């Protein structure tokens, strides 16, 4: 092989380095806590699935299926796809494990990576991360509103500021066909102005033209008849109730009759939450009802609703950076000489087993070098263990904040540090724990 490998992350993917990864974990922890408050339970599904799962659920004519999936054949020639979204896998797992047997609503959430082969740009990656949730088993409009409200709760705690909720109803099996006919009539009249993609899928699914990103198609879509005006009485009633609950909870929203989602499984409520900092990729989160999907995937007729939010977009909305300063180390051991090194290994073992965050020098640095490093690690204490300390079985314990130094017996270090830490504990604000650094 004569080509020199460029050892870089693949285009559209990125590394999350430690100072960022800690912030990510904080967002994930906050999301978990909030979702659990709303009684959702975590589910983890595989990163790849049989391709057919996504083709059937997201839709054969969708951009995701036609252009964006990472699909490959496994060794036995089966078609496999890296999951581009989480709803279909959750429904698959729900049916496979008979979760409906439990009789109650299936309220599930997930956090993890997803894959779409899109043109990378700010807020759009080929590997990206979603926090998503699905509530399976009820048509109640209050659940649609719960999805919006849990999202806004998360965004409030993340201090994302200005947000807009866009709301639409895309109807059901009853009202969609009549609307599709009206839309088709309208689009046929404009066919020469549509892009080749929209032209070719017009007869199979005219709704796709409403979701096309090309400028010309967008202006045609902007003038198209809207589904909201063709809703059947029960969809119309459902939509009214969604709005009534939103009003009751004083959640501002904007009716957006042009909001159609790029995935075929939606019925009735469709929504997006946008943020001004996101520019072209302004959807921070999106979701809606999928009352037919479970039945279409071979299960009993079961209504459901859900949403997903993009983690990278949360970070963009927070200003594009999410760095957390290195977290405080409690004690750093600074040995000098072979015997001190040996004693340090033993002491470190004890400290860590007591849950005390600690580290020692493994690079034979000078005492000055070790103190400098301890400072960088924000160590509260440094235990200096030189030849004399080894002889006398003591350590010189330096308090890095006051620079005061005291000598304590080696065997007392764990106890003394435990005591100092207990008296140092700050009161916890139970109302709103400090999540992000
Ligand atoms: P989606 O609108 O395709 O919906 O994606 C949801 C969110 O994931 C978007 O609003 C965005 O924040 C993020 N996202 C999507 N693609 C990318 C990308 N290439 N790079 C970065 N972020 C991205 C779904 O996936 C549905 N499964 C949501 C849902 C759940 N509906 C019902 N239940």
PDB file of C-alpha atoms in Angstrom, residues 84-260:
ATOM      1  CA  UNK A  84     -30.266   7.982  10.731  1.00  0.00           C
ATOM      2  CA  UNK A  85     -32.885   8.590  13.431  1.00  0.00           C
ATOM      3  CA  UNK A  86     -34.265   7.019  16.600  1.00  0.00           C
ATOM      4  CA  UNK A  87     -38.035   6.646  16.253  1.00  0.00           C
ATOM      5  CA  UNK A  88     -38.080   3.571  13.996  1.00  0.00           C
ATOM      6  CA  UNK A  89     -35.539   1.651  16.142  1.00  0.00           C
ATOM      7  CA  UNK A  90     -37.482   2.464  19.318  1.00  0.00           C
ATOM      8  CA  UNK A  91     -40.719   1.231  17.735  1.00  0.00           C
ATOM      9  CA  UNK A  92     -38.924  -1.898  16.518  1.00  0.00           C
ATOM     10  CA  UNK A  93     -37.636  -2.568  20.046  1.00  0.00           C
ATOM     11  CA  UNK A  94     -41.042  -1.773  21.550  1.00  0.00           C
ATOM     12  CA  UNK A  95     -42.672  -4.403  19.336  1.00  0.00           C
ATOM     13  CA  UNK A  96     -39.864  -6.940  19.509  1.00  0.00           C
ATOM     14  CA  UNK A  97     -39.912  -6.957  23.300  1.00  0.00           C
ATOM     15  CA  UNK A  98     -43.660  -6.694  23.599  1.00  0.00           C
ATOM     16  CA  UNK A  99     -43.448  -3.582  25.717  1.00  0.00           C
ATOM     17  CA  UNK A 100     -47.145  -2.872  25.117  1.00  0.00           C
ATOM     18  CA  UNK A 101     -47.856  -5.924  27.294  1.00  0.00           C
ATOM     19  CA  UNK A 102     -47.127  -3.801  30.327  1.00  0.00           C
ATOM     20  CA  UNK A 103     -50.433  -2.084  29.664  1.00  0.00           C
ATOM     21  CA  UNK A 104     -49.303   1.432  30.454  1.00  0.00           C
ATOM     22  CA  UNK A 105     -47.904   4.040  28.093  1.00  0.00           C
ATOM     23  CA  UNK A 106     -44.466   3.266  26.737  1.00  0.00           C
ATOM     24  CA  UNK A 107     -42.510   6.416  27.564  1.00  0.00           C
ATOM     25  CA  UNK A 108     -38.974   5.959  26.338  1.00  0.00           C
ATOM     26  CA  UNK A 109     -36.006   8.225  25.755  1.00  0.00           C
ATOM     27  CA  UNK A 110     -32.609   7.819  24.129  1.00  0.00           C
ATOM     28  CA  UNK A 111     -29.370   9.708  23.829  1.00  0.00           C
ATOM     29  CA  UNK A 112     -26.736   8.813  21.275  1.00  0.00           C
ATOM     30  CA  UNK A 113     -25.124   9.143  17.854  1.00  0.00           C
ATOM     31  CA  UNK A 114     -26.995   9.111  14.552  1.00  0.00           C
ATOM     32  CA  UNK A 115     -25.701   9.148  10.985  1.00  0.00           C
ATOM     33  CA  UNK A 116     -26.770  10.958   7.828  1.00  0.00           C
ATOM     34  CA  UNK A 117     -24.652  11.577   4.785  1.00  0.00           C
ATOM     35  CA  UNK A 118     -25.471  15.261   4.428  1.00  0.00           C
ATOM     36  CA  UNK A 119     -23.192  18.055   3.258  1.00  0.00           C
ATOM     37  CA  UNK A 120     -21.417  19.032   6.467  1.00  0.00           C
ATOM     38  CA  UNK A 121     -21.772  22.594   7.710  1.00  0.00           C
ATOM     39  CA  UNK A 122     -22.220  24.362  11.046  1.00  0.00           C
ATOM     40  CA  UNK A 123     -24.856  22.411  12.963  1.00  0.00           C
ATOM     41  CA  UNK A 124     -24.979  19.625  10.402  1.00  0.00           C
ATOM     42  CA  UNK A 125     -22.724  16.613  10.702  1.00  0.00           C
ATOM     43  CA  UNK A 126     -22.611  13.130   9.230  1.00  0.00           C
ATOM     44  CA  UNK A 127     -22.393  11.772  12.732  1.00  0.00           C
ATOM     45  CA  UNK A 128     -24.486  13.841  15.117  1.00  0.00           C
ATOM     46  CA  UNK A 129     -26.153  13.278  18.456  1.00  0.00           C
ATOM     47  CA  UNK A 130     -29.775  13.361  19.463  1.00  0.00           C
ATOM     48  CA  UNK A 131     -31.667  13.348  22.704  1.00  0.00           C
ATOM     49  CA  UNK A 132     -35.043  11.931  21.789  1.00  0.00           C
ATOM     50  CA  UNK A 133     -38.201  10.644  23.412  1.00  0.00           C
ATOM     51  CA  UNK A 134     -41.268   8.700  22.331  1.00  0.00           C
ATOM     52  CA  UNK A 135     -44.581   8.316  24.177  1.00  0.00           C
ATOM     53  CA  UNK A 136     -46.322   5.257  22.745  1.00  0.00           C
ATOM     54  CA  UNK A 137     -49.915   4.271  23.420  1.00  0.00           C
ATOM     55  CA  UNK A 138     -52.197   7.307  23.595  1.00  0.00           C
ATOM     56  CA  UNK A 139     -53.768   9.806  21.171  1.00  0.00           C
ATOM     57  CA  UNK A 140     -54.219  12.370  23.970  1.00  0.00           C
ATOM     58  CA  UNK A 141     -53.265  15.878  22.702  1.00  0.00           C
ATOM     59  CA  UNK A 142     -51.898  16.522  26.204  1.00  0.00           C
ATOM     60  CA  UNK A 143     -49.042  14.179  25.333  1.00  0.00           C
ATOM     61  CA  UNK A 144     -48.185  16.190  22.220  1.00  0.00           C
ATOM     62  CA  UNK A 145     -47.962  19.197  24.483  1.00  0.00           C
ATOM     63  CA  UNK A 146     -45.921  17.258  27.036  1.00  0.00           C
ATOM     64  CA  UNK A 147     -43.303  16.707  24.308  1.00  0.00           C
ATOM     65  CA  UNK A 148     -43.094  20.427  23.598  1.00  0.00           C
ATOM     66  CA  UNK A 149     -43.079  21.287  27.252  1.00  0.00           C
ATOM     67  CA  UNK A 150     -40.282  18.867  28.189  1.00  0.00           C
ATOM     68  CA  UNK A 151     -38.178  20.371  25.410  1.00  0.00           C
ATOM     69  CA  UNK A 152     -38.790  23.906  26.603  1.00  0.00           C
ATOM     70  CA  UNK A 153     -37.989  22.844  30.172  1.00  0.00           C
ATOM     71  CA  UNK A 154     -34.635  21.504  28.968  1.00  0.00           C
ATOM     72  CA  UNK A 155     -33.909  24.623  26.915  1.00  0.00           C
ATOM     73  CA  UNK A 156     -34.811  26.881  29.837  1.00  0.00           C
ATOM     74  CA  UNK A 157     -32.419  25.038  32.142  1.00  0.00           C
ATOM     75  CA  UNK A 158     -29.736  25.240  29.456  1.00  0.00           C
ATOM     76  CA  UNK A 159     -30.370  28.986  29.304  1.00  0.00           C
ATOM     77  CA  UNK A 160     -30.811  28.985  25.536  1.00  0.00           C
ATOM     78  CA  UNK A 161     -32.851  32.194  25.545  1.00  0.00           C
ATOM     79  CA  UNK A 162     -35.071  33.079  22.603  1.00  0.00           C
ATOM     80  CA  UNK A 163     -36.848  30.142  20.985  1.00  0.00           C
ATOM     81  CA  UNK A 164     -39.786  29.696  18.695  1.00  0.00           C
ATOM     82  CA  UNK A 165     -42.217  26.786  18.574  1.00  0.00           C
ATOM     83  CA  UNK A 166     -43.659  26.165  15.099  1.00  0.00           C
ATOM     84  CA  UNK A 167     -46.791  24.078  15.033  1.00  0.00           C
ATOM     85  CA  UNK A 168     -48.804  22.370  12.336  1.00  0.00           C
ATOM     86  CA  UNK A 169     -51.109  19.432  11.843  1.00  0.00           C
ATOM     87  CA  UNK A 170     -50.398  17.135   8.916  1.00  0.00           C
ATOM     88  CA  UNK A 171     -53.672  15.230   9.237  1.00  0.00           C
ATOM     89  CA  UNK A 172     -54.269  11.512   9.085  1.00  0.00           C
ATOM     90  CA  UNK A 173     -54.961   8.675   6.647  1.00  0.00           C
ATOM     91  CA  UNK A 174     -58.458  10.074   6.217  1.00  0.00           C
ATOM     92  CA  UNK A 175     -57.674  13.692   5.357  1.00  0.00           C
ATOM     93  CA  UNK A 176     -54.241  13.381   3.732  1.00  0.00           C
ATOM     94  CA  UNK A 177     -55.456  11.708   0.478  1.00  0.00           C
ATOM     95  CA  UNK A 178     -57.884  14.518  -0.337  1.00  0.00           C
ATOM     96  CA  UNK A 179     -55.210  17.110   0.371  1.00  0.00           C
ATOM     97  CA  UNK A 180     -52.607  15.205  -1.661  1.00  0.00           C
ATOM     98  CA  UNK A 181     -54.982  15.307  -4.620  1.00  0.00           C
ATOM     99  CA  UNK A 182     -55.433  19.086  -4.295  1.00  0.00           C
ATOM    100  CA  UNK A 183     -51.679  19.571  -3.882  1.00  0.00           C
ATOM    101  CA  UNK A 184     -50.935  17.365  -6.868  1.00  0.00           C
ATOM    102  CA  UNK A 185     -53.266  19.445  -9.026  1.00  0.00           C
ATOM    103  CA  UNK A 186     -51.472  22.590  -7.921  1.00  0.00           C
ATOM    104  CA  UNK A 187     -47.974  21.156  -8.426  1.00  0.00           C
ATOM    105  CA  UNK A 188     -48.750  19.676 -11.838  1.00  0.00           C
ATOM    106  CA  UNK A 189     -49.398  23.231 -12.972  1.00  0.00           C
ATOM    107  CA  UNK A 190     -45.872  24.207 -11.852  1.00  0.00           C
ATOM    108  CA  UNK A 191     -44.053  21.050 -12.838  1.00  0.00           C
ATOM    109  CA  UNK A 192     -41.513  22.655 -15.180  1.00  0.00           C
ATOM    110  CA  UNK A 193     -40.329  24.946 -12.394  1.00  0.00           C
ATOM    111  CA  UNK A 194     -39.796  22.132  -9.881  1.00  0.00           C
ATOM    112  CA  UNK A 195     -36.363  20.591  -9.384  1.00  0.00           C
ATOM    113  CA  UNK A 196     -35.730  17.185 -11.053  1.00  0.00           C
ATOM    114  CA  UNK A 197     -36.060  15.385  -7.660  1.00  0.00           C
ATOM    115  CA  UNK A 198     -39.478  16.879  -6.982  1.00  0.00           C
ATOM    116  CA  UNK A 199     -40.594  16.217 -10.550  1.00  0.00           C
ATOM    117  CA  UNK A 200     -39.687  12.567 -10.292  1.00  0.00           C
ATOM    118  CA  UNK A 201     -41.373  11.953  -6.946  1.00  0.00           C
ATOM    119  CA  UNK A 202     -44.384  14.158  -7.570  1.00  0.00           C
ATOM    120  CA  UNK A 203     -46.823  11.366  -8.403  1.00  0.00           C
ATOM    121  CA  UNK A 204     -45.555   9.044  -5.669  1.00  0.00           C
ATOM    122  CA  UNK A 205     -45.540  11.614  -2.883  1.00  0.00           C
ATOM    123  CA  UNK A 206     -46.378  15.233  -3.673  1.00  0.00           C
ATOM    124  CA  UNK A 207     -45.850  16.179  -0.002  1.00  0.00           C
ATOM    125  CA  UNK A 208     -42.088  15.860  -0.530  1.00  0.00           C
ATOM    126  CA  UNK A 209     -42.149  18.985  -2.730  1.00  0.00           C
ATOM    127  CA  UNK A 210     -43.219  20.935   0.374  1.00  0.00           C
ATOM    128  CA  UNK A 211     -40.062  19.875   2.162  1.00  0.00           C
ATOM    129  CA  UNK A 212     -37.599  20.510  -0.681  1.00  0.00           C
ATOM    130  CA  UNK A 213     -34.764  22.858   0.260  1.00  0.00           C
ATOM    131  CA  UNK A 214     -34.208  24.289  -3.233  1.00  0.00           C
ATOM    132  CA  UNK A 215     -35.109  27.939  -3.612  1.00  0.00           C
ATOM    133  CA  UNK A 216     -37.497  27.555  -6.556  1.00  0.00           C
ATOM    134  CA  UNK A 217     -39.365  24.629  -4.984  1.00  0.00           C
ATOM    135  CA  UNK A 218     -39.580  26.558  -1.730  1.00  0.00           C
ATOM    136  CA  UNK A 219     -41.279  29.508  -3.305  1.00  0.00           C
ATOM    137  CA  UNK A 220     -43.730  27.176  -5.095  1.00  0.00           C
ATOM    138  CA  UNK A 221     -44.377  25.393  -1.778  1.00  0.00           C
ATOM    139  CA  UNK A 222     -44.951  28.747  -0.094  1.00  0.00           C
ATOM    140  CA  UNK A 223     -47.954  29.403  -2.350  1.00  0.00           C
ATOM    141  CA  UNK A 224     -49.344  25.866  -2.214  1.00  0.00           C
ATOM    142  CA  UNK A 225     -52.704  25.037  -0.608  1.00  0.00           C
ATOM    143  CA  UNK A 226     -52.190  24.126   3.062  1.00  0.00           C
ATOM    144  CA  UNK A 227     -53.156  20.892   4.791  1.00  0.00           C
ATOM    145  CA  UNK A 228     -54.492  22.708   7.840  1.00  0.00           C
ATOM    146  CA  UNK A 229     -57.497  23.719   5.741  1.00  0.00           C
ATOM    147  CA  UNK A 230     -58.267  20.132   4.718  1.00  0.00           C
ATOM    148  CA  UNK A 231     -58.179  18.464   8.136  1.00  0.00           C
ATOM    149  CA  UNK A 232     -60.986  15.997   8.877  1.00  0.00           C
ATOM    150  CA  UNK A 233     -63.200  16.838  11.890  1.00  0.00           C
ATOM    151  CA  UNK A 234     -61.332  14.588  14.299  1.00  0.00           C
ATOM    152  CA  UNK A 235     -57.870  15.881  13.278  1.00  0.00           C
ATOM    153  CA  UNK A 236     -59.201  19.385  13.489  1.00  0.00           C
ATOM    154  CA  UNK A 237     -60.563  18.729  16.991  1.00  0.00           C
ATOM    155  CA  UNK A 238     -57.245  17.138  18.022  1.00  0.00           C
ATOM    156  CA  UNK A 239     -55.332  20.150  16.734  1.00  0.00           C
ATOM    157  CA  UNK A 240     -57.630  22.535  18.622  1.00  0.00           C
ATOM    158  CA  UNK A 241     -57.017  20.607  21.834  1.00  0.00           C
ATOM    159  CA  UNK A 242     -53.249  20.711  21.348  1.00  0.00           C
ATOM    160  CA  UNK A 243     -53.492  24.488  21.052  1.00  0.00           C
ATOM    161  CA  UNK A 244     -55.818  24.758  24.056  1.00  0.00           C
ATOM    162  CA  UNK A 245     -53.320  22.862  26.243  1.00  0.00           C
ATOM    163  CA  UNK A 246     -50.462  25.019  24.965  1.00  0.00           C
ATOM    164  CA  UNK A 247     -52.481  28.104  25.876  1.00  0.00           C
ATOM    165  CA  UNK A 248     -53.281  26.672  29.323  1.00  0.00           C
ATOM    166  CA  UNK A 249     -49.581  26.128  29.957  1.00  0.00           C
ATOM    167  CA  UNK A 250     -48.810  29.581  28.549  1.00  0.00           C
ATOM    168  CA  UNK A 251     -46.478  28.143  25.959  1.00  0.00           C
ATOM    169  CA  UNK A 252     -46.180  30.585  23.050  1.00  0.00           C
ATOM    170  CA  UNK A 253     -46.229  29.008  19.591  1.00  0.00           C
ATOM    171  CA  UNK A 254     -46.620  30.014  15.996  1.00  0.00           C
ATOM    172  CA  UNK A 255     -48.965  28.207  13.628  1.00  0.00           C
ATOM    173  CA  UNK A 256     -46.941  27.316  10.577  1.00  0.00           C
ATOM    174  CA  UNK A 257     -49.086  25.702   7.868  1.00  0.00           C
ATOM    175  CA  UNK A 258     -45.969  25.175   5.712  1.00  0.00           C
ATOM    176  CA  UNK A 259     -44.238  23.019   8.285  1.00  0.00           C
ATOM    177  CA  UNK A 260     -43.940  19.535   6.828  1.00  0.00           C
TER     178      UNK A 260
END
